Short mmCIF file of C-alpha atoms and ligand atoms in Angstrom, two decimals:
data_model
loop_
_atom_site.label_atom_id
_atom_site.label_comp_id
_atom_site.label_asym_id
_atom_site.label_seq_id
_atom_site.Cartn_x
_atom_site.Cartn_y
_atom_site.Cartn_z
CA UNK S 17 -10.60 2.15 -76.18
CA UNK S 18 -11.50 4.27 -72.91
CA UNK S 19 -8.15 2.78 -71.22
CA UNK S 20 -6.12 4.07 -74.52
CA UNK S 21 -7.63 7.26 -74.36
CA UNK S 22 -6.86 7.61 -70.98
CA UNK S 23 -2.97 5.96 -71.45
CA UNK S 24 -2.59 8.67 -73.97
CA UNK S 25 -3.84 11.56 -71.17
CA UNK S 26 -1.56 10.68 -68.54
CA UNK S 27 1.60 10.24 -71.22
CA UNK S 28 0.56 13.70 -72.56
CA UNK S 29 0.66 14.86 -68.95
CA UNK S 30 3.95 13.80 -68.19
CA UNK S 31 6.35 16.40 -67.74
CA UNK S 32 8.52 16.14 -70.32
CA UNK S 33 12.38 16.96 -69.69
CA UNK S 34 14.62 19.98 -71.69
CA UNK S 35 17.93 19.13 -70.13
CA UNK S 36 18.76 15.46 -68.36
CA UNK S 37 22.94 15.97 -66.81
CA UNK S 38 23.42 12.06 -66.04
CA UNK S 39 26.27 11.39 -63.83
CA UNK S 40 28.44 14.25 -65.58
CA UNK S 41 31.89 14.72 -63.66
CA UNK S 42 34.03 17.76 -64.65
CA UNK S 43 37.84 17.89 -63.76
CA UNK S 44 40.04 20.98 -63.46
CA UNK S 45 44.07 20.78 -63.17
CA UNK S 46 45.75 20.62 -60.63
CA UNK S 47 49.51 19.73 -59.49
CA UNK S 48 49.51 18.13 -62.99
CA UNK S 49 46.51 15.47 -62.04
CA UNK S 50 42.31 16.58 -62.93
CA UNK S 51 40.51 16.93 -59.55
CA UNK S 52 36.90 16.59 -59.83
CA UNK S 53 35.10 19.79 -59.00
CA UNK S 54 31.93 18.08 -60.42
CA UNK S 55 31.60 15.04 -59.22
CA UNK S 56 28.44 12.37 -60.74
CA UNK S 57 26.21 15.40 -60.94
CA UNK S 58 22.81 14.16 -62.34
CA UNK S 59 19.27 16.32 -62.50
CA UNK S 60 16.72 17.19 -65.00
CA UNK S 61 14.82 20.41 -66.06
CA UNK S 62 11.24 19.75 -67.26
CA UNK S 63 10.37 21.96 -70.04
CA UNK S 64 8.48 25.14 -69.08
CA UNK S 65 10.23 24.61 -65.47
CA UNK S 66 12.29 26.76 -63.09
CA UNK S 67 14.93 24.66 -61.54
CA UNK S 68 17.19 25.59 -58.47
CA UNK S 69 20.64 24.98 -58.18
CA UNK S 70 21.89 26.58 -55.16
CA UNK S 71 25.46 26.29 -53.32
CA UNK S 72 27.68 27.64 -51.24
CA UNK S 73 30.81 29.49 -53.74
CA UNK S 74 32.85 27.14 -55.28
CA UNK S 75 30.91 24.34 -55.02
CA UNK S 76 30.28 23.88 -58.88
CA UNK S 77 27.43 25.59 -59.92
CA UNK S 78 28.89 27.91 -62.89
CA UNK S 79 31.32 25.05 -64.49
CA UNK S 80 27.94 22.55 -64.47
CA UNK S 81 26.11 25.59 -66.12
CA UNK S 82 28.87 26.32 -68.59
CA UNK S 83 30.00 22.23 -69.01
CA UNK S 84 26.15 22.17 -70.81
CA UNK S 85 26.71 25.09 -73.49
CA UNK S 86 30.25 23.19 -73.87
CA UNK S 87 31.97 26.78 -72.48
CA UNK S 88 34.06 25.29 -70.13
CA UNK S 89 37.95 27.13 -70.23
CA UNK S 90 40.00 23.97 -72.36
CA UNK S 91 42.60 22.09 -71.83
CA UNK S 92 42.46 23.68 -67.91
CA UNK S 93 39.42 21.41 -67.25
CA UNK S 94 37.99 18.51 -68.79
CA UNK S 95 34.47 16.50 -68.77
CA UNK S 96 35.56 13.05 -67.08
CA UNK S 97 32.20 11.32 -67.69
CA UNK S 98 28.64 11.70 -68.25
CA UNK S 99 25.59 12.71 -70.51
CA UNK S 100 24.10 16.20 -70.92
CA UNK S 101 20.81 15.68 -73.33
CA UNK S 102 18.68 18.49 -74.41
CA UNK S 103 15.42 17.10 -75.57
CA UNK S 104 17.21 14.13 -75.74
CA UNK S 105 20.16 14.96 -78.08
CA UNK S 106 23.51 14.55 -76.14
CA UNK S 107 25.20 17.66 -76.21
CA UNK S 108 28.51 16.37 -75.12
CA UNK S 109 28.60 14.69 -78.64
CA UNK S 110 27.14 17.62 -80.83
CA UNK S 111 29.51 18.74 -83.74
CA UNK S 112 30.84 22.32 -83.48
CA UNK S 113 28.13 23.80 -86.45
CA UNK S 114 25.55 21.64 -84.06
CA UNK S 115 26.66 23.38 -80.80
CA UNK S 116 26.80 27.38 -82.44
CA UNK S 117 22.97 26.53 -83.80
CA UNK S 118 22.11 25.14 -79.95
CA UNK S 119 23.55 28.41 -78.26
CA UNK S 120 21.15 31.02 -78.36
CA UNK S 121 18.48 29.76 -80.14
CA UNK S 122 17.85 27.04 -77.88
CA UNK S 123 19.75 27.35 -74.66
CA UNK S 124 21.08 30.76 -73.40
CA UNK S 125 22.99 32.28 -70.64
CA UNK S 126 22.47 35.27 -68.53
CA UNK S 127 25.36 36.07 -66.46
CA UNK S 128 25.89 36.94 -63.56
CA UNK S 129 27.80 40.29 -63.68
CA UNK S 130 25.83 42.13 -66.80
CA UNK S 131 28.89 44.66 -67.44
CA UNK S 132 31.21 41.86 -68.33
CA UNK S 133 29.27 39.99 -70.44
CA UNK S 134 28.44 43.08 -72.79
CA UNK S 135 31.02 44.39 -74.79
CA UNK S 136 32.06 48.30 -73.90
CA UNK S 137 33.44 49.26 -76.95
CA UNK S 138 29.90 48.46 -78.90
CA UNK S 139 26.40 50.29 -78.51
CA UNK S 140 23.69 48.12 -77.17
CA UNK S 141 21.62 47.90 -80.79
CA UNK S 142 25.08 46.49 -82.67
CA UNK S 143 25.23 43.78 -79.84
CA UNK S 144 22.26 42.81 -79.67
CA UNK S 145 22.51 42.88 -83.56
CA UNK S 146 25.36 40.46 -83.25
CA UNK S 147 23.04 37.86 -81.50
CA UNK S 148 21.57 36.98 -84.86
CA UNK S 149 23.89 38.16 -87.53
CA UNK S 150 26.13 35.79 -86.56
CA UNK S 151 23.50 32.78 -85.41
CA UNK S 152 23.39 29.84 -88.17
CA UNK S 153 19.59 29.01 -87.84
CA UNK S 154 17.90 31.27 -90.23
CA UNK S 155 14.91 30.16 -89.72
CA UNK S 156 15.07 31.56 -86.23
CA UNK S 157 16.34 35.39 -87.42
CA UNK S 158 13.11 36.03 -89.15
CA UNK S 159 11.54 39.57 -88.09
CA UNK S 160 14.02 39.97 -85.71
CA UNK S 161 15.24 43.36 -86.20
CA UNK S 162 11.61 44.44 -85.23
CA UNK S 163 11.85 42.18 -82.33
CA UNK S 164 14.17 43.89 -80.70
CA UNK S 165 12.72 46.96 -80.00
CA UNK S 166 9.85 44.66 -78.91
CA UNK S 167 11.54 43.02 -76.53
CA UNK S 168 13.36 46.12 -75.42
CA UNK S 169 9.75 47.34 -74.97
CA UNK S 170 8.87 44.15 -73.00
CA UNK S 171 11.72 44.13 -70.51
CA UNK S 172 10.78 48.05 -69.43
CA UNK S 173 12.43 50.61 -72.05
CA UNK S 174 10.01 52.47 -72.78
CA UNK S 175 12.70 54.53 -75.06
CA UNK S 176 14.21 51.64 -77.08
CA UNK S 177 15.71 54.20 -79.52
CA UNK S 178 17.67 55.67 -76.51
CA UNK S 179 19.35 52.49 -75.24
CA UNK S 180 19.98 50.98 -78.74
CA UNK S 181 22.41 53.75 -79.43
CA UNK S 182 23.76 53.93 -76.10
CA UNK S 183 27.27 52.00 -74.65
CA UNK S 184 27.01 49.52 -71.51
CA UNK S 185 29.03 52.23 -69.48
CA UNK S 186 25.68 54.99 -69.78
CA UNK S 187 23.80 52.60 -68.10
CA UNK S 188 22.83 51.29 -64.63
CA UNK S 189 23.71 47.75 -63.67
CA UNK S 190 19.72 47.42 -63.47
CA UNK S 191 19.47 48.51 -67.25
CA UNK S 192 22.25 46.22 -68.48
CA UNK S 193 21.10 43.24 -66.60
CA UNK S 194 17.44 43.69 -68.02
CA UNK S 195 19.48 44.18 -72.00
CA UNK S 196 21.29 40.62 -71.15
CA UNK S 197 17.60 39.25 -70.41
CA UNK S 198 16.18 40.54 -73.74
CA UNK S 199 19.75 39.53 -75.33
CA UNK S 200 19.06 35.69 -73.71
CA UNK S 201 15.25 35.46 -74.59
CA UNK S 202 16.31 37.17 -78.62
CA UNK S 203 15.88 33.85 -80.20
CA UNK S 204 13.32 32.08 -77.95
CA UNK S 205 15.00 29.96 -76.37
CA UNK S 206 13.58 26.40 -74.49
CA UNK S 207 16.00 26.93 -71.81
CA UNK S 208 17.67 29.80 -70.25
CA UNK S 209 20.48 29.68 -67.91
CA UNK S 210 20.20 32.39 -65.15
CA UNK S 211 23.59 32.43 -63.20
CA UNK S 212 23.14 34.54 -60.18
CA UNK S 213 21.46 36.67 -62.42
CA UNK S 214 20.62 39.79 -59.53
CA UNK S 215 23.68 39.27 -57.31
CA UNK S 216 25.19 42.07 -58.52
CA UNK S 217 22.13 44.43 -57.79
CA UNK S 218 20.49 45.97 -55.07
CA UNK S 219 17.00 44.33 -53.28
CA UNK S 220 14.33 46.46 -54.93
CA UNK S 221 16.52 46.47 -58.63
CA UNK S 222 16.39 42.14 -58.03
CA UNK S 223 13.12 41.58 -57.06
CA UNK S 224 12.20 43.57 -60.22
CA UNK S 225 14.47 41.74 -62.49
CA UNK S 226 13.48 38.78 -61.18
CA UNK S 227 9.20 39.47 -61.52
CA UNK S 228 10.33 40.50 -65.49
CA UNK S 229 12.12 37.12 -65.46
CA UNK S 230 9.07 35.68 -63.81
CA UNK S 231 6.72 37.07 -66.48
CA UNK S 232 8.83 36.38 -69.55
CA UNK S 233 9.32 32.94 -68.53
CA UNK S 234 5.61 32.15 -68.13
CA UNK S 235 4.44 34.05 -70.88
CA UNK S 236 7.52 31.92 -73.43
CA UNK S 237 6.64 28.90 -71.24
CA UNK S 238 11.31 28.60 -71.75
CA UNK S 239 12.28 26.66 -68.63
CA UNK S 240 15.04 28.54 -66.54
CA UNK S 241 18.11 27.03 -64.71
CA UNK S 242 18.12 29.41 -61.89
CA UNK S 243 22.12 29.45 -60.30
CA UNK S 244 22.26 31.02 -57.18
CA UNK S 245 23.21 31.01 -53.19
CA UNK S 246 20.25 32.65 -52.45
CA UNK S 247 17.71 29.79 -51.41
CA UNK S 248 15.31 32.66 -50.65
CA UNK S 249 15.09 33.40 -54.13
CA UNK S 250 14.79 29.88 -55.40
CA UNK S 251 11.80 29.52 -52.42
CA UNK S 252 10.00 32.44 -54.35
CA UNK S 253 10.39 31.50 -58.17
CA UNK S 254 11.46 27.85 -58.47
CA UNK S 255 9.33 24.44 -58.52
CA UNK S 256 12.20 22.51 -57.90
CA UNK S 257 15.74 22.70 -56.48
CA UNK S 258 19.02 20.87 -56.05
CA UNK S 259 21.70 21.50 -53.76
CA UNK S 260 25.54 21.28 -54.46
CA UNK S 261 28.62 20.75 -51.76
CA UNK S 262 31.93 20.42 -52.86
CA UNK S 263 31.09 19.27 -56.36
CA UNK S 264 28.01 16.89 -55.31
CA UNK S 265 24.24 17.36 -55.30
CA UNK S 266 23.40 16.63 -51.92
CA UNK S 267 19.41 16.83 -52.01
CA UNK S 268 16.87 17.78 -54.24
CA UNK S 269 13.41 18.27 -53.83
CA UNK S 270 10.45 20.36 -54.88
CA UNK S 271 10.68 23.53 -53.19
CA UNK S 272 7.95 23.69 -50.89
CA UNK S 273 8.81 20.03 -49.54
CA UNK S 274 12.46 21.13 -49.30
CA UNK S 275 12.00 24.22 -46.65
CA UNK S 276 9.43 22.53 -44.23
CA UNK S 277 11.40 18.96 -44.42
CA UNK S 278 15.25 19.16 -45.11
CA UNK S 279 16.93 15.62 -45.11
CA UNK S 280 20.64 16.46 -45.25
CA UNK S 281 22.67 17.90 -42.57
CA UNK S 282 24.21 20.80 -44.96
CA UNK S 283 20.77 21.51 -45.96
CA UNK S 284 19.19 21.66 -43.12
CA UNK S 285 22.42 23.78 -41.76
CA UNK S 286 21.78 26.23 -44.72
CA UNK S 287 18.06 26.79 -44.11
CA UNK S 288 18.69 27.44 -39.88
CA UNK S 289 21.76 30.21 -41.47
CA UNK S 290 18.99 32.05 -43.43
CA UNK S 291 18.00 35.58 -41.90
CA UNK S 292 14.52 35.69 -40.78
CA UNK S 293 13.47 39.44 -40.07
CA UNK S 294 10.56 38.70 -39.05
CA UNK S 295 11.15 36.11 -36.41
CA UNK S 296 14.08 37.34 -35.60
CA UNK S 297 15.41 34.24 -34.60
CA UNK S 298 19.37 33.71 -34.04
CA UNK S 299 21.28 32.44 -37.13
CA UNK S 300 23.09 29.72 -36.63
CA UNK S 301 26.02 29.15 -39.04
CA UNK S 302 27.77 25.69 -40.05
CA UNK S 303 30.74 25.42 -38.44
CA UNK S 304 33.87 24.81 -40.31
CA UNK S 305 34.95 25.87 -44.01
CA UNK S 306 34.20 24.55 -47.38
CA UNK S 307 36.98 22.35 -48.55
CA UNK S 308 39.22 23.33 -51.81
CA UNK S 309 38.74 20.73 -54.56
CA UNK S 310 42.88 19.42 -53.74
CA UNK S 311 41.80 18.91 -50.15
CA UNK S 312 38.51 16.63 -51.26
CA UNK S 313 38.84 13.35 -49.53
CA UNK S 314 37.05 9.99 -49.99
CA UNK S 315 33.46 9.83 -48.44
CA UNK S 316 31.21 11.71 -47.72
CA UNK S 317 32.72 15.86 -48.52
CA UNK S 318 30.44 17.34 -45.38
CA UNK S 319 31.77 14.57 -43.06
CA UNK S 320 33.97 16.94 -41.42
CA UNK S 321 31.68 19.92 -40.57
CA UNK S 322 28.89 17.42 -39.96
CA UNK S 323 27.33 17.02 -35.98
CA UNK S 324 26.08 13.90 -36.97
CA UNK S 325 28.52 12.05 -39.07
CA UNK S 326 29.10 8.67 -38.09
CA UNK S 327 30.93 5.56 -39.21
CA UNK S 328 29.40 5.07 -42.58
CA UNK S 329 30.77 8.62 -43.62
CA UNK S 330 33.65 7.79 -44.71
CA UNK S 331 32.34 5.85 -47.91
CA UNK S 332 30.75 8.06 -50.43
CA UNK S 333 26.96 8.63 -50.11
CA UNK S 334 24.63 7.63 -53.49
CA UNK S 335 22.28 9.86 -54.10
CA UNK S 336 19.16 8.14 -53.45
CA UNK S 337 15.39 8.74 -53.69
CA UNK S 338 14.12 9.01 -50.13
CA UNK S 339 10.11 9.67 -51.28
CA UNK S 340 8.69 11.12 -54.82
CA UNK S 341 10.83 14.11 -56.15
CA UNK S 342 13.66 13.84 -53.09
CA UNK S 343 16.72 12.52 -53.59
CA UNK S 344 19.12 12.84 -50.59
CA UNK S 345 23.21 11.97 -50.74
CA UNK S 346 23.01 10.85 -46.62
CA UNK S 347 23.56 7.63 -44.81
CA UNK S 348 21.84 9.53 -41.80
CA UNK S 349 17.61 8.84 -43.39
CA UNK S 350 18.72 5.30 -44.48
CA UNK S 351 19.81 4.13 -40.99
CA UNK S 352 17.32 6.57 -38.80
CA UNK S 353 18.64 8.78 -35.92
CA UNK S 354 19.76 6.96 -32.70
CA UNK S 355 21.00 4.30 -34.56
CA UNK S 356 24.28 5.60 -35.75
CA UNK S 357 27.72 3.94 -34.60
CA UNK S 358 25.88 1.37 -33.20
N1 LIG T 22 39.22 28.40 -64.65
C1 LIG T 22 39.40 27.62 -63.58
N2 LIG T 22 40.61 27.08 -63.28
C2 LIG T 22 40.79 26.25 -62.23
N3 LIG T 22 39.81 25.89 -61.39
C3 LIG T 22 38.59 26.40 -61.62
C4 LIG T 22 38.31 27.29 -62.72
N4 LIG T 22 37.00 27.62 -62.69
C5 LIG T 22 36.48 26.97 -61.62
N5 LIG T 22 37.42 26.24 -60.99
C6 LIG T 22 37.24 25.39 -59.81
O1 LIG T 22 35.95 24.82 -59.85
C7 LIG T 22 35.31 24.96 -58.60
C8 LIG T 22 33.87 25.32 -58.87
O2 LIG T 22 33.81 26.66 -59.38
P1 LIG T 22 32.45 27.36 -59.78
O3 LIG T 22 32.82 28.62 -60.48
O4 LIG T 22 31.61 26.39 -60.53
O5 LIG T 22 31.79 27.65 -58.37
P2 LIG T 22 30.36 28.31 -58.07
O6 LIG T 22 29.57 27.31 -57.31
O7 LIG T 22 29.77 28.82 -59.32
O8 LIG T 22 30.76 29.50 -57.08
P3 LIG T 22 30.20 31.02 -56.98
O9 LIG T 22 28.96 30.92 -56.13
O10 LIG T 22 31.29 31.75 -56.29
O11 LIG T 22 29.94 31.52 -58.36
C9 LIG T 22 36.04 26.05 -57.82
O12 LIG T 22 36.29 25.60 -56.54
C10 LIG T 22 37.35 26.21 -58.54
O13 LIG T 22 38.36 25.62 -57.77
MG1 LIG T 23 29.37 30.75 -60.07
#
């Protein structure tokens, strides 16, 4: 009975996962063929987690964020294979009434530049209106019209009757971006998906939208898919992170394992690129560029700004758990240094 009891603790301890992406491959067109800008991305999002995806530009962050609220631009780009579950319904087979319910109420975006995702012919109270006037769960809407002043309140206005009946174009980028953050969190959502959601602000405007996201997020307990290049900010308010190249995760890890013992060459590359004022050490960039998705060749995509490709690099590396919680998509940790091209 005491072994039950205890079975039952650790399976109520498991973290359980929001969002699994399982192998999910996204194509785009080009010269009449689909070359895959995603390619066999897999990684999960427990719930009440903030995940890191981070990535030089281009690599594939946004169109994995947008492939999972089924936003992706149509018939330009296609979803080639994979699963996307959330709580363990695949959203790649949801019907159209199914998806409209999901968006918003249970997964929602912030974007990354806050004046184009707000409209600027409407006042902030009519879009924010919109949000549920038009959502299909009902039982979501309930009080909500009194919400929003509360959660106008709650991300820092302390004059919500001001901004309601103001248009995007009287206010800061700062102001906006913290509207699009009550506008995401409306409905309650389990997961929100933050793409770069303070690149377009200053320092001292992002760290504070990112303590209110922070805040929000701990006191909702809604995981957050945190999109950025910034691996600074995803050391400072993620628990785990993945990194793409060229349409490929390349490692992932728990955040505090990740900065004191990188695996991958790109990886480690990134971290020695990242300014250190107090140090003041010299940056060292990665040689080379990153490849366009039509120049993409067999193999491993890094292979040719890599000091320490080898042989092996020109088949395509698995992504492979290397210890608990790290995956790494090398050949280099499975053969050990000094014995390459042997
Ligand atoms: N509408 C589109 N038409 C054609 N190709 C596209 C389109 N959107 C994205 N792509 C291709 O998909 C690749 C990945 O783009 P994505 O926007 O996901 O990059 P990202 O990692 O989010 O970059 P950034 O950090 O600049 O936002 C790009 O290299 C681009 O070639
Ligand atoms: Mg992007």
């Amino acid at each position: 009975m005491k072994l039950l009891t205890l079975n039952r603790i650790v399976i109520l301890n498991k973290p359980l996962p929001i969002l699994e992406v399982k192998d999910l491959s996204i194509g785009f067109t080009m010269d009449d063929r689909y070359v895959e800008v995603v390619d066999q991305v897999s990684f999960s999002i427990n719930e009440a987690e903030v995940f890191g995806l981070a990535g030089e530009s281009g690599c594939g962050k946004s169109v994995t964020a947008l492939s999972v609220l089924r936003l992706l631009p149509m018939p330009a780009s296609r979803i080639l294979s994979g699963e996307i579950l959330f709580r363990g319904r695949d959203i790649l087979k949801m019907s159209i009434e199914d998806m409209r319910a999901l968006r918003g109420a249970e997964i929602s975006m912030i974007f990354q530049e806050p004046f184009s995702a707000l409209n600027p012919l409407q006042t902030i109270k009519r879009q924010l209106e919109e949000c549920y006037d038009y959502h299909p769960l009902q039982e979501k809407k309930g009080n909500l019209r009194g919400r929003i002043n509360t959660i106008l309140r709650r991300v820092g206005f302390s004059d919500p009757g001001r901004i309601l009946a103001a248009y995007p174009h009287e206010l800061s980028g700062g102001m906006l971006q913290r509207i699009v953050i009550a506008m995401a969190l409306l409905l309650k959502p389990g997961l929100v998906i933050a793409d770069e959601p303070t690149t377009a602000l200053d320092v001292t405007v992002q760290a504070q939208i990112m303590e209110l996201l922070r805040e929000l997020q701990k006191e909702s307990g809604t995981a957050i898919l945190l999109i950025t290049h910034n691996l600074n900010l995803i050391a400072q308010y993620a628990n785990r992170l993945a990194v793409m190249y060229a349409g490929r995760i390349v490692e992932e890890n728990q955040v505090q394992d990740f900065i004191r013992h990188p695996q991958h060459p790109y990886t480690l590359g990134l971290l020695k690129a990242l300014p250190n004022l107090a140090s003041k050490t010299e940056l060292v960039p990665i040689p080379g560029q990153v490849p366009q998705p039509s120049e993409f060749e067999s193999g491993c995509r890094f292979r040719q700004r890599c000091g320490e490709a080898f042989d092996s690099c020109t088949a395509k590396p698995e992504l492979k758990e290397c210890k608990p919680h790290h995956r790494v998509a090398c050949f280099l940790p499975e053969v050990g240094a000094g014995n390459r091209n042997e």
